[in-house]
Amino acid sequence: MSPHDSRVRTRFAPSPTGFIHLGNIRSALYPWAFARSNGGAFILRIEDTDLERSSDAAVQVILESMRWLGLDYDEGPYYQMQRMDRYKAVLAQMLAQGSAYRCYMSSSELDALRERQLAAKAKPRYDGTWRPEPGKLLPPVPEGVDPVLRFRNPVGGVVAWDDKVKGRIEISNDELDDLVIARPDGTPTYNFCVVVDDIDMAITHVIRGDDHVNNTPRQINILRALGAEPPVYAHLPTVLNEQGEKMSKRHGAKPVTQYRDEGFLADAVVNYLARLGWSHGDDEIFSREQMLQWFNLDHLGKSAGQFDEAKLRWVNAQHIKAAPDAALAPLVVEQLHRRGIAADANAHLEQAIALFKDRCSTTAEIADWLAMYFAPVAPSSADLDTHLTPLVRPAIQTLREALAKAEWNRDAIQQCVKDTLAAHKLKMPQLAMAVRVLVCGRAQTPSLDAVLALFARDVVLARLREV
Ligand code: GLU
């Protein structure tokens, strides 16, 4: 940590509960991009104090998702559970300075207070019974009650900040009661830990989901009580799923890593997520480098972004088209391995990728095409019946004999096909469809000669024999 560093310092502070989905990881992408485009530092902090809901498996998915998307961090991961001593030291300091105090109100007393307030149609809030004031006599400390620590919130005035997304926000201090910052067992509470961390990690810009906007005035007050100046805040609107609900695992959101497994490119997902809440004019498709050149906090969207998988697939398809075949090759190999097919990323594979990628929106779809080059195909009987007509069968044998003697390249293959068509008085589709069904396992493919040229001749001859 370098608390006196004047550079931009941002953080991603996920709670490792459940598997991180695209909506969550957008809250990593923006602070990362902002730090990177300003030559700043990006910090990863795991907020794991909810012991019941946090899991190491969820941490691993966060780390793996960030690695995959290339969201590299300069510091961390810090784990809040490993910082307990630090929080307790700050609690002790606040108690000593009078910005925190012990409150012995039991939960039944709090419940009774709440009921009285609700009956009087007042907003339920702590009434300050144990808040020390000059000249005020506090109640006698009850026996055997472990107190909570409460933050002594300022009275009167407002807490205000200029949110980079929402504009000016002002909250009256009288709306905020004295927040519990440590439980009876001495463990610090959520908002308090966030503040201590943001100070210790010298965070200059807090970019996070707007589900935290209600915490911000409380956090700013605690920050100030600790002698720190608040960072800049940018509260990002929620990401909705396709049904218009808040994106969540419960509502079917997939873990980020599943998109990798389904053949999406990291750069495409970054591009898509960047657009889901930020814009650079009308630009839809951009590289990571362009995004980092352009990214700022002035063009963050104010309304909720709605996830659209079809749009993500389209963005992915554009990135696949633009990607060098050599960059796609290892990803396609990985997809082939998933299908139990051994393949290497070599020049031959790259040629095949070049031939098919324009019709694919994921590397999984490319692998589905390329599988025919590595493993036997199983044409459907419907395709065989439709295309292997008695008229075409003899032509296939003619073509097979011609291919056995021809040079093995596109032009020569094309010549063999033409000669066969002429000899049997057939039209191109009649022969081409039948050959495709036999050799490729399906009737539609790119140009037949190009597709065949990428097979080993023996494989083509063997598949044409099986008529
Ligand atoms: N741990 C919080 C969450 O996952 C984020 C807290 C913050 O960014 O301040 O929602």
Short mmCIF file of C-alpha atoms and ligand atoms in Angstrom, two decimals:
data_model
loop_
_atom_site.label_atom_id
_atom_site.label_comp_id
_atom_site.label_asym_id
_atom_site.label_seq_id
_atom_site.Cartn_x
_atom_site.Cartn_y
_atom_site.Cartn_z
CA MET A 1 0.00 0.00 0.00
CA SER A 2 1.21 3.48 -0.71
CA PRO A 3 -1.07 5.90 1.10
CA HIS A 4 0.75 9.00 -0.09
CA ASP A 5 0.60 8.15 -3.72
CA SER A 6 -1.22 10.88 -5.64
CA ARG A 7 -1.99 8.67 -8.61
CA VAL A 8 -5.46 7.37 -9.33
CA ARG A 9 -6.13 4.34 -7.16
CA THR A 10 -9.26 2.28 -7.68
CA ARG A 11 -10.47 -0.96 -6.26
CA PHE A 12 -12.78 -3.88 -6.87
CA ALA A 13 -14.18 -5.18 -3.61
CA PRO A 14 -16.28 -8.26 -4.28
CA SER A 15 -17.95 -10.33 -1.61
CA PRO A 16 -17.20 -13.95 -2.45
CA THR A 17 -20.75 -15.17 -2.04
CA GLY A 18 -22.11 -17.08 -5.01
CA PHE A 19 -20.35 -17.23 -8.35
CA ILE A 20 -19.48 -13.94 -9.94
CA HIS A 21 -21.60 -13.14 -13.02
CA LEU A 22 -21.23 -10.57 -15.77
CA GLY A 23 -23.20 -7.95 -13.87
CA ASN A 24 -20.81 -8.23 -10.92
CA ILE A 25 -17.61 -8.22 -12.93
CA ARG A 26 -18.60 -5.01 -14.67
CA SER A 27 -17.87 -3.42 -11.29
CA ALA A 28 -14.30 -4.68 -11.73
CA LEU A 29 -13.94 -3.65 -15.34
CA TYR A 30 -14.70 0.04 -14.82
CA PRO A 31 -12.30 0.73 -11.94
CA TRP A 32 -9.68 -1.35 -13.73
CA ALA A 33 -10.13 0.60 -16.96
CA PHE A 34 -10.10 3.91 -15.12
CA ALA A 35 -6.88 3.04 -13.29
CA ARG A 36 -5.23 1.75 -16.47
CA SER A 37 -6.23 4.71 -18.60
CA ASN A 38 -4.86 7.11 -15.99
CA GLY A 39 -1.63 5.31 -15.22
CA GLY A 40 -3.01 4.53 -11.78
CA ALA A 41 -3.22 1.44 -9.60
CA PHE A 42 -6.01 -1.10 -9.38
CA ILE A 43 -6.49 -3.00 -6.14
CA LEU A 44 -8.37 -6.20 -5.46
CA ARG A 45 -9.95 -6.60 -2.06
CA ILE A 46 -12.02 -9.60 -1.09
CA GLU A 47 -14.79 -8.68 1.35
CA ASP A 48 -15.10 -12.02 3.04
CA THR A 49 -16.37 -11.08 6.49
CA ASP A 50 -19.73 -12.76 5.96
CA LEU A 51 -18.37 -16.12 7.01
CA GLU A 52 -21.58 -18.02 6.42
CA ARG A 53 -22.00 -16.90 2.83
CA SER A 54 -18.37 -16.53 1.72
CA SER A 55 -16.54 -19.45 0.17
CA ASP A 56 -13.09 -20.13 -1.17
CA ALA A 57 -14.66 -21.59 -4.30
CA ALA A 58 -16.31 -18.23 -4.98
CA VAL A 59 -12.95 -16.46 -4.44
CA GLN A 60 -11.36 -18.79 -6.97
CA VAL A 61 -14.04 -17.99 -9.56
CA ILE A 62 -13.43 -14.26 -9.00
CA LEU A 63 -9.68 -14.68 -9.49
CA GLU A 64 -10.12 -16.93 -12.52
CA SER A 65 -12.67 -14.60 -14.11
CA MET A 66 -10.41 -11.59 -13.66
CA ARG A 67 -7.43 -13.48 -15.05
CA TRP A 68 -9.45 -14.57 -18.06
CA LEU A 69 -10.73 -11.07 -18.78
CA GLY A 70 -7.24 -9.61 -18.30
CA LEU A 71 -8.29 -7.42 -15.37
CA ASP A 72 -4.90 -7.51 -13.72
CA TYR A 73 -4.45 -5.88 -10.34
CA ASP A 74 -1.44 -4.09 -8.94
CA GLU A 75 -2.13 -4.88 -5.29
CA GLY A 76 -3.96 -7.61 -3.46
CA PRO A 77 -5.92 -9.65 -3.21
CA TYR A 78 -6.35 -8.29 0.29
CA TYR A 79 -8.74 -10.29 2.43
CA GLN A 80 -10.76 -8.45 5.04
CA MET A 81 -10.65 -11.44 7.36
CA GLN A 82 -6.88 -10.98 7.49
CA ARG A 83 -7.22 -7.36 8.49
CA MET A 84 -9.21 -7.83 11.70
CA ASP A 85 -6.39 -6.58 13.92
CA ARG A 86 -6.22 -3.38 11.94
CA TYR A 87 -9.98 -2.78 12.19
CA LYS A 88 -9.89 -3.42 15.92
CA ALA A 89 -7.04 -0.95 16.33
CA VAL A 90 -9.05 1.72 14.50
CA LEU A 91 -12.11 0.95 16.63
CA ALA A 92 -10.01 1.44 19.76
CA GLN A 93 -8.68 4.70 18.36
CA MET A 94 -12.19 6.00 17.62
CA LEU A 95 -13.37 5.02 21.08
CA ALA A 96 -10.44 6.88 22.59
CA GLN A 97 -11.09 9.95 20.44
CA GLY A 98 -14.81 9.95 21.15
CA SER A 99 -15.97 9.37 17.58
CA ALA A 100 -17.33 6.00 18.69
CA TYR A 101 -19.05 4.98 21.90
CA ARG A 102 -20.31 1.88 23.66
CA CYS A 103 -24.01 1.20 23.51
CA TYR A 104 -25.53 -1.31 25.94
CA MET A 105 -29.04 -1.29 24.57
CA SER A 106 -30.21 -4.88 24.35
CA SER A 107 -31.96 -6.20 21.30
CA SER A 108 -35.27 -6.41 23.18
CA GLU A 109 -34.92 -2.75 24.16
CA LEU A 110 -34.15 -1.90 20.54
CA ASP A 111 -37.21 -3.83 19.40
CA ALA A 112 -39.40 -2.01 21.91
CA LEU A 113 -37.98 1.34 20.76
CA ARG A 114 -38.69 0.43 17.17
CA GLU A 115 -42.27 -0.50 17.95
CA ARG A 116 -42.88 2.74 19.81
CA GLN A 117 -41.48 4.70 16.86
CA LEU A 118 -43.53 2.82 14.32
CA ALA A 119 -46.68 3.29 16.41
CA ALA A 120 -45.94 7.02 16.44
CA LYS A 121 -45.45 6.84 12.65
CA ALA A 122 -41.82 7.86 13.07
CA LYS A 123 -38.87 6.39 11.15
CA PRO A 124 -37.26 3.66 13.31
CA ARG A 125 -33.83 4.82 14.41
CA TYR A 126 -31.53 4.54 17.35
CA ASP A 127 -32.43 7.26 19.84
CA GLY A 128 -28.98 8.06 21.15
CA THR A 129 -29.57 6.70 24.67
CA TRP A 130 -25.91 5.81 25.11
CA ARG A 131 -24.45 8.65 23.07
CA PRO A 132 -22.26 10.74 25.34
CA GLU A 133 -22.91 14.47 25.29
CA PRO A 134 -21.38 17.19 27.44
CA GLY A 135 -23.32 17.38 30.69
CA LYS A 136 -25.43 14.31 29.85
CA LEU A 137 -25.77 11.59 32.43
CA LEU A 138 -25.59 8.17 30.77
CA PRO A 139 -27.64 5.24 32.14
CA PRO A 140 -25.83 2.88 34.52
CA VAL A 141 -23.89 0.21 32.64
CA PRO A 142 -25.87 -3.04 32.89
CA GLU A 143 -24.20 -6.19 34.26
CA GLY A 144 -23.10 -8.88 31.86
CA VAL A 145 -24.05 -7.07 28.64
CA ASP A 146 -21.43 -6.86 25.91
CA PRO A 147 -21.88 -3.49 24.24
CA VAL A 148 -21.86 -2.72 20.55
CA LEU A 149 -19.78 0.22 19.33
CA ARG A 150 -21.67 2.97 17.58
CA PHE A 151 -20.31 5.70 15.36
CA ARG A 152 -21.03 9.17 16.64
CA ASN A 153 -22.65 10.58 13.54
CA PRO A 154 -22.52 14.37 13.16
CA VAL A 155 -25.72 16.16 14.11
CA GLY A 156 -27.19 18.72 11.73
CA GLY A 157 -25.92 19.66 8.30
CA VAL A 158 -25.71 17.47 5.25
CA VAL A 159 -23.38 14.91 3.76
CA ALA A 160 -22.95 15.72 0.10
CA TRP A 161 -20.96 14.42 -2.81
CA ASP A 162 -20.84 14.84 -6.56
CA ASP A 163 -21.44 11.38 -7.83
CA LYS A 164 -19.86 10.78 -11.24
CA VAL A 165 -23.00 8.97 -12.36
CA LYS A 166 -25.83 10.37 -10.31
CA GLY A 167 -24.70 13.96 -9.93
CA ARG A 168 -24.96 15.86 -6.66
CA ILE A 169 -26.38 13.87 -3.76
CA GLU A 170 -27.14 15.45 -0.41
CA ILE A 171 -28.31 13.58 2.65
CA SER A 172 -29.25 15.30 5.84
CA ASN A 173 -27.27 14.06 8.82
CA ASP A 174 -30.48 13.85 10.78
CA GLU A 175 -31.51 11.00 8.49
CA LEU A 176 -28.58 8.96 9.68
CA ASP A 177 -28.57 7.45 13.13
CA ASP A 178 -25.47 6.27 14.95
CA LEU A 179 -24.34 3.24 13.02
CA VAL A 180 -23.17 0.09 14.81
CA ILE A 181 -19.54 -0.32 13.80
CA ALA A 182 -18.64 -3.26 16.06
CA ARG A 183 -20.80 -6.12 17.24
CA PRO A 184 -20.98 -7.28 20.89
CA ASP A 185 -18.19 -9.80 20.18
CA GLY A 186 -15.97 -6.95 18.95
CA THR A 187 -16.08 -7.82 15.26
CA PRO A 188 -16.32 -4.79 12.98
CA THR A 189 -19.31 -4.29 10.69
CA TYR A 190 -19.40 -3.97 6.95
CA ASN A 191 -19.49 -0.21 6.36
CA PHE A 192 -16.72 0.35 8.86
CA CYS A 193 -14.35 -2.17 7.24
CA VAL A 194 -14.96 -0.62 3.81
CA VAL A 195 -13.99 2.81 5.16
CA VAL A 196 -10.83 1.63 6.90
CA ASP A 197 -9.79 -0.22 3.77
CA ASP A 198 -10.52 2.65 1.42
CA ILE A 199 -8.40 4.90 3.62
CA ASP A 200 -5.55 2.43 4.15
CA MET A 201 -5.49 1.52 0.47
CA ALA A 202 -5.54 5.24 -0.43
CA ILE A 203 -8.43 4.78 -2.82
CA THR A 204 -9.04 7.91 -4.85
CA HIS A 205 -12.07 6.74 -6.86
CA VAL A 206 -14.73 4.36 -5.60
CA ILE A 207 -16.52 2.94 -8.62
CA ARG A 208 -19.15 0.43 -7.56
CA GLY A 209 -22.74 -0.70 -7.97
CA ASP A 210 -25.47 1.69 -6.96
CA ASP A 211 -26.82 -0.80 -4.44
CA HIS A 212 -24.19 0.86 -2.22
CA VAL A 213 -25.34 4.41 -2.69
CA ASN A 214 -27.19 4.37 0.64
CA ASN A 215 -24.00 3.38 2.42
CA THR A 216 -22.05 6.28 1.03
CA PRO A 217 -23.19 9.09 3.36
CA ARG A 218 -22.42 6.91 6.36
CA GLN A 219 -19.06 5.96 4.91
CA ILE A 220 -18.20 9.59 4.20
CA ASN A 221 -18.98 10.57 7.79
CA ILE A 222 -16.78 7.80 9.17
CA LEU A 223 -14.02 8.71 6.73
CA ARG A 224 -14.09 12.31 7.91
CA ALA A 225 -14.12 11.25 11.54
CA LEU A 226 -10.92 9.36 10.77
CA GLY A 227 -9.40 12.49 9.31
CA ALA A 228 -9.59 11.40 5.68
CA GLU A 229 -11.03 13.18 2.69
CA PRO A 230 -13.68 11.24 0.79
CA PRO A 231 -12.70 9.73 -2.56
CA VAL A 232 -14.61 10.44 -5.76
CA TYR A 233 -17.66 8.19 -6.01
CA ALA A 234 -19.25 6.74 -9.13
CA HIS A 235 -22.26 4.51 -8.48
CA LEU A 236 -22.99 2.38 -11.50
CA PRO A 237 -26.60 1.56 -12.34
CA THR A 238 -27.69 -2.02 -11.94
CA VAL A 239 -27.34 -4.57 -14.71
CA LEU A 240 -30.70 -6.13 -15.53
CA ASN A 241 -31.19 -9.55 -17.03
CA GLU A 242 -33.19 -10.21 -20.17
CA GLN A 243 -36.41 -10.34 -18.16
CA GLY A 244 -35.71 -6.90 -16.73
CA GLU A 245 -34.90 -8.15 -13.22
CA LYS A 246 -31.70 -7.37 -11.39
CA MET A 247 -29.14 -9.78 -12.77
CA SER A 248 -28.49 -12.50 -10.24
CA LYS A 249 -27.51 -16.10 -10.03
CA ARG A 250 -30.93 -16.84 -8.62
CA HIS A 251 -32.41 -15.45 -11.81
CA GLY A 252 -30.26 -17.62 -14.03
CA ALA A 253 -27.12 -15.51 -14.49
CA LYS A 254 -24.17 -17.68 -15.52
CA PRO A 255 -20.75 -17.50 -13.86
CA VAL A 256 -18.32 -15.38 -15.89
CA THR A 257 -16.09 -18.39 -16.55
CA GLN A 258 -18.94 -20.14 -18.32
CA TYR A 259 -18.70 -17.60 -21.13
CA ARG A 260 -15.05 -18.56 -21.56
CA ASP A 261 -16.07 -22.21 -21.67
CA GLU A 262 -18.77 -21.47 -24.22
CA GLY A 263 -16.21 -19.91 -26.57
CA PHE A 264 -16.50 -16.19 -25.96
CA LEU A 265 -13.37 -14.05 -26.34
CA ALA A 266 -12.19 -12.08 -23.33
CA ASP A 267 -11.83 -8.93 -25.45
CA ALA A 268 -15.38 -9.27 -26.73
CA VAL A 269 -16.80 -9.68 -23.23
CA VAL A 270 -14.77 -6.66 -22.09
CA ASN A 271 -16.10 -4.69 -25.08
CA TYR A 272 -19.69 -5.75 -24.39
CA LEU A 273 -19.52 -4.99 -20.66
CA ALA A 274 -17.86 -1.66 -21.31
CA ARG A 275 -20.80 -0.65 -23.51
CA LEU A 276 -23.27 -1.79 -20.88
CA GLY A 277 -23.03 1.38 -18.84
CA TRP A 278 -20.50 3.54 -20.62
CA SER A 279 -20.21 4.88 -24.14
CA HIS A 280 -17.80 6.46 -26.54
CA GLY A 281 -20.12 8.06 -29.08
CA ASP A 282 -21.81 5.38 -31.13
CA ASP A 283 -18.84 3.03 -31.12
CA GLU A 284 -20.07 -0.53 -30.58
CA ILE A 285 -17.01 -2.56 -31.39
CA PHE A 286 -13.65 -1.61 -29.98
CA SER A 287 -10.45 -3.23 -28.86
CA ARG A 288 -9.18 -3.22 -25.31
CA GLU A 289 -6.56 -0.64 -26.28
CA GLN A 290 -9.15 1.70 -27.75
CA MET A 291 -11.29 1.34 -24.68
CA LEU A 292 -8.37 2.27 -22.44
CA GLN A 293 -7.63 5.30 -24.58
CA TRP A 294 -11.20 6.48 -24.33
CA PHE A 295 -12.37 5.39 -20.90
CA ASN A 296 -13.37 8.10 -18.46
CA LEU A 297 -16.00 8.65 -15.80
CA ASP A 298 -17.78 11.37 -17.77
CA HIS A 299 -19.67 9.08 -20.09
CA LEU A 300 -21.11 6.59 -17.67
CA GLY A 301 -24.73 5.71 -18.38
CA LYS A 302 -27.35 6.82 -15.89
CA SER A 303 -29.94 4.16 -16.55
CA ALA A 304 -29.73 0.44 -15.89
CA GLY A 305 -28.05 -1.60 -18.60
CA GLN A 306 -29.95 -4.63 -19.81
CA PHE A 307 -28.00 -7.74 -20.59
CA ASP A 308 -28.71 -9.20 -24.00
CA GLU A 309 -26.99 -12.47 -24.82
CA ALA A 310 -27.80 -12.19 -28.53
CA LYS A 311 -26.01 -8.84 -28.60
CA LEU A 312 -23.04 -10.32 -26.74
CA ARG A 313 -22.86 -13.09 -29.36
CA TRP A 314 -22.91 -10.49 -32.11
CA VAL A 315 -20.09 -8.54 -30.45
CA ASN A 316 -18.19 -11.80 -30.06
CA ALA A 317 -18.68 -12.60 -33.74
CA GLN A 318 -17.22 -9.20 -34.70
CA HIS A 319 -14.17 -9.83 -32.52
CA ILE A 320 -13.75 -13.31 -33.98
CA LYS A 321 -13.80 -11.86 -37.50
CA ALA A 322 -11.19 -9.28 -36.55
CA ALA A 323 -8.95 -11.60 -34.50
CA PRO A 324 -5.80 -13.03 -36.12
CA ASP A 325 -6.30 -16.72 -36.86
CA ALA A 326 -3.16 -17.49 -34.86
CA ALA A 327 -4.77 -15.92 -31.80
CA LEU A 328 -7.93 -17.98 -32.24
CA ALA A 329 -6.07 -21.24 -32.80
CA PRO A 330 -5.27 -22.08 -29.15
CA LEU A 331 -8.85 -21.25 -28.16
CA VAL A 332 -10.24 -23.51 -30.85
CA VAL A 333 -7.81 -26.26 -29.79
CA GLU A 334 -9.14 -25.91 -26.27
CA GLN A 335 -12.70 -26.27 -27.55
CA LEU A 336 -11.70 -29.33 -29.59
CA HIS A 337 -10.12 -30.85 -26.50
CA ARG A 338 -13.42 -30.34 -24.70
CA ARG A 339 -14.97 -32.48 -27.41
CA GLY A 340 -12.38 -35.20 -26.82
CA ILE A 341 -10.49 -34.32 -30.02
CA ALA A 342 -6.71 -34.07 -29.93
CA ALA A 343 -5.54 -31.17 -32.10
CA ASP A 344 -2.64 -28.73 -32.21
CA ALA A 345 -2.56 -25.04 -32.96
CA ASN A 346 -0.65 -25.11 -36.23
CA ALA A 347 -0.75 -23.47 -39.66
CA HIS A 348 -3.21 -26.02 -40.97
CA LEU A 349 -5.63 -25.33 -38.14
CA GLU A 350 -5.28 -21.61 -38.76
CA GLN A 351 -6.26 -22.08 -42.41
CA ALA A 352 -9.32 -23.99 -41.34
CA ILE A 353 -10.23 -21.28 -38.85
CA ALA A 354 -9.87 -18.66 -41.56
CA LEU A 355 -12.29 -20.59 -43.74
CA PHE A 356 -15.02 -20.98 -41.13
CA LYS A 357 -14.78 -18.13 -38.66
CA ASP A 358 -16.95 -15.68 -40.57
CA ARG A 359 -19.97 -17.87 -40.04
CA CYS A 360 -19.31 -18.45 -36.32
CA SER A 361 -20.13 -16.36 -33.29
CA THR A 362 -18.05 -18.35 -30.78
CA THR A 363 -14.89 -20.43 -30.85
CA ALA A 364 -17.14 -23.33 -29.81
CA GLU A 365 -18.97 -23.00 -33.11
CA ILE A 366 -15.66 -22.94 -34.97
CA ALA A 367 -14.68 -26.14 -33.17
CA ASP A 368 -18.01 -27.71 -34.12
CA TRP A 369 -17.10 -27.12 -37.75
CA LEU A 370 -13.49 -28.16 -37.47
CA ALA A 371 -14.25 -31.40 -35.67
CA MET A 372 -14.85 -33.02 -39.08
CA TYR A 373 -11.14 -32.66 -39.87
CA PHE A 374 -10.15 -34.71 -36.84
CA ALA A 375 -12.90 -37.19 -36.14
CA PRO A 376 -15.30 -39.33 -38.18
CA VAL A 377 -18.54 -37.69 -39.21
CA ALA A 378 -21.99 -39.19 -38.88
CA PRO A 379 -24.28 -37.94 -41.65
CA SER A 380 -27.95 -38.23 -40.80
CA SER A 381 -29.95 -40.77 -42.72
CA ALA A 382 -32.30 -37.98 -43.79
CA ASP A 383 -29.37 -36.13 -45.42
CA LEU A 384 -28.11 -39.31 -47.01
CA ASP A 385 -31.54 -40.13 -48.41
CA THR A 386 -32.07 -36.62 -49.73
CA HIS A 387 -28.70 -36.08 -51.36
CA LEU A 388 -27.34 -39.49 -52.29
CA THR A 389 -29.75 -40.08 -55.13
CA PRO A 390 -29.23 -42.89 -57.65
CA LEU A 391 -28.32 -40.16 -60.14
CA VAL A 392 -25.52 -38.82 -58.01
CA ARG A 393 -23.98 -42.03 -56.68
CA PRO A 394 -22.03 -42.93 -59.86
CA ALA A 395 -20.75 -39.34 -60.07
CA ILE A 396 -19.30 -39.67 -56.61
CA GLN A 397 -17.23 -42.61 -57.74
CA THR A 398 -16.01 -40.67 -60.77
CA LEU A 399 -15.03 -37.78 -58.55
CA ARG A 400 -13.30 -40.13 -56.14
CA GLU A 401 -11.19 -41.60 -58.93
CA ALA A 402 -10.29 -38.16 -60.22
CA LEU A 403 -9.35 -36.90 -56.76
CA ALA A 404 -7.16 -39.95 -56.21
CA LYS A 405 -4.93 -38.82 -59.09
CA ALA A 406 -5.20 -35.04 -58.88
CA GLU A 407 -2.77 -32.68 -57.26
CA TRP A 408 -4.04 -31.86 -53.80
CA ASN A 409 -4.97 -28.20 -53.89
CA ARG A 410 -8.07 -26.07 -54.33
CA ASP A 411 -7.74 -25.47 -58.06
CA ALA A 412 -7.09 -29.09 -58.90
CA ILE A 413 -9.99 -30.20 -56.73
CA GLN A 414 -12.25 -27.68 -58.42
CA GLN A 415 -11.24 -29.05 -61.81
CA CYS A 416 -12.07 -32.60 -60.74
CA VAL A 417 -15.52 -31.44 -59.62
CA LYS A 418 -16.15 -29.62 -62.90
CA ASP A 419 -15.08 -32.61 -64.99
CA THR A 420 -17.32 -34.89 -62.97
CA LEU A 421 -20.31 -32.58 -63.40
CA ALA A 422 -19.76 -32.49 -67.15
CA ALA A 423 -19.34 -36.24 -67.44
CA HIS A 424 -22.55 -36.95 -65.53
CA LYS A 425 -24.56 -33.94 -66.71
CA LEU A 426 -25.24 -32.85 -63.15
CA LYS A 427 -25.59 -29.42 -61.61
CA MET A 428 -23.11 -28.28 -58.99
CA PRO A 429 -25.46 -28.45 -55.99
CA GLN A 430 -26.47 -32.04 -56.77
CA LEU A 431 -22.91 -33.28 -56.52
CA ALA A 432 -21.63 -30.80 -53.96
CA MET A 433 -24.36 -31.49 -51.43
CA ALA A 434 -23.84 -35.23 -51.65
CA VAL A 435 -20.07 -34.89 -51.25
CA ARG A 436 -20.53 -32.56 -48.30
CA VAL A 437 -22.88 -34.95 -46.56
CA LEU A 438 -20.41 -37.80 -46.95
CA VAL A 439 -17.21 -35.94 -46.15
CA CYS A 440 -18.37 -33.21 -43.76
CA GLY A 441 -21.48 -34.80 -42.29
CA ARG A 442 -23.69 -31.90 -43.35
CA ALA A 443 -25.04 -30.48 -46.59
CA GLN A 444 -24.10 -26.81 -46.12
CA THR A 445 -20.45 -25.71 -45.96
CA PRO A 446 -18.25 -23.00 -47.44
CA SER A 447 -16.97 -23.54 -50.96
CA LEU A 448 -16.50 -27.28 -51.55
CA ASP A 449 -12.99 -27.13 -53.02
CA ALA A 450 -11.75 -24.98 -50.15
CA VAL A 451 -13.26 -27.30 -47.58
CA LEU A 452 -11.91 -30.45 -49.22
CA ALA A 453 -8.41 -29.06 -49.71
CA LEU A 454 -7.99 -28.84 -45.95
CA PHE A 455 -8.57 -32.57 -45.51
CA ALA A 456 -5.89 -35.14 -46.07
CA ARG A 457 -6.63 -36.75 -49.42
CA ASP A 458 -6.93 -40.21 -47.86
CA VAL A 459 -9.67 -39.09 -45.54
CA VAL A 460 -11.72 -37.66 -48.40
CA LEU A 461 -11.25 -40.79 -50.49
CA ALA A 462 -12.22 -43.03 -47.58
CA ARG A 463 -15.37 -41.01 -46.79
CA LEU A 464 -16.42 -41.03 -50.46
CA ARG A 465 -15.99 -44.77 -50.56
CA GLU A 466 -18.60 -45.26 -47.91
CA VAL A 467 -21.47 -44.82 -50.37
N1 GLU B 1 -18.43 -6.02 -1.23
C1 GLU B 1 -19.40 -5.20 -1.86
C2 GLU B 1 -20.19 -6.02 -2.87
O1 GLU B 1 -19.75 -7.05 -3.31
C3 GLU B 1 -18.77 -4.01 -2.58
C4 GLU B 1 -18.40 -2.93 -1.64
C5 GLU B 1 -17.84 -1.69 -2.28
O2 GLU B 1 -17.52 -1.71 -3.48
O3 GLU B 1 -17.70 -0.74 -1.56
O4 GLU B 1 -21.27 -5.63 -3.24
#
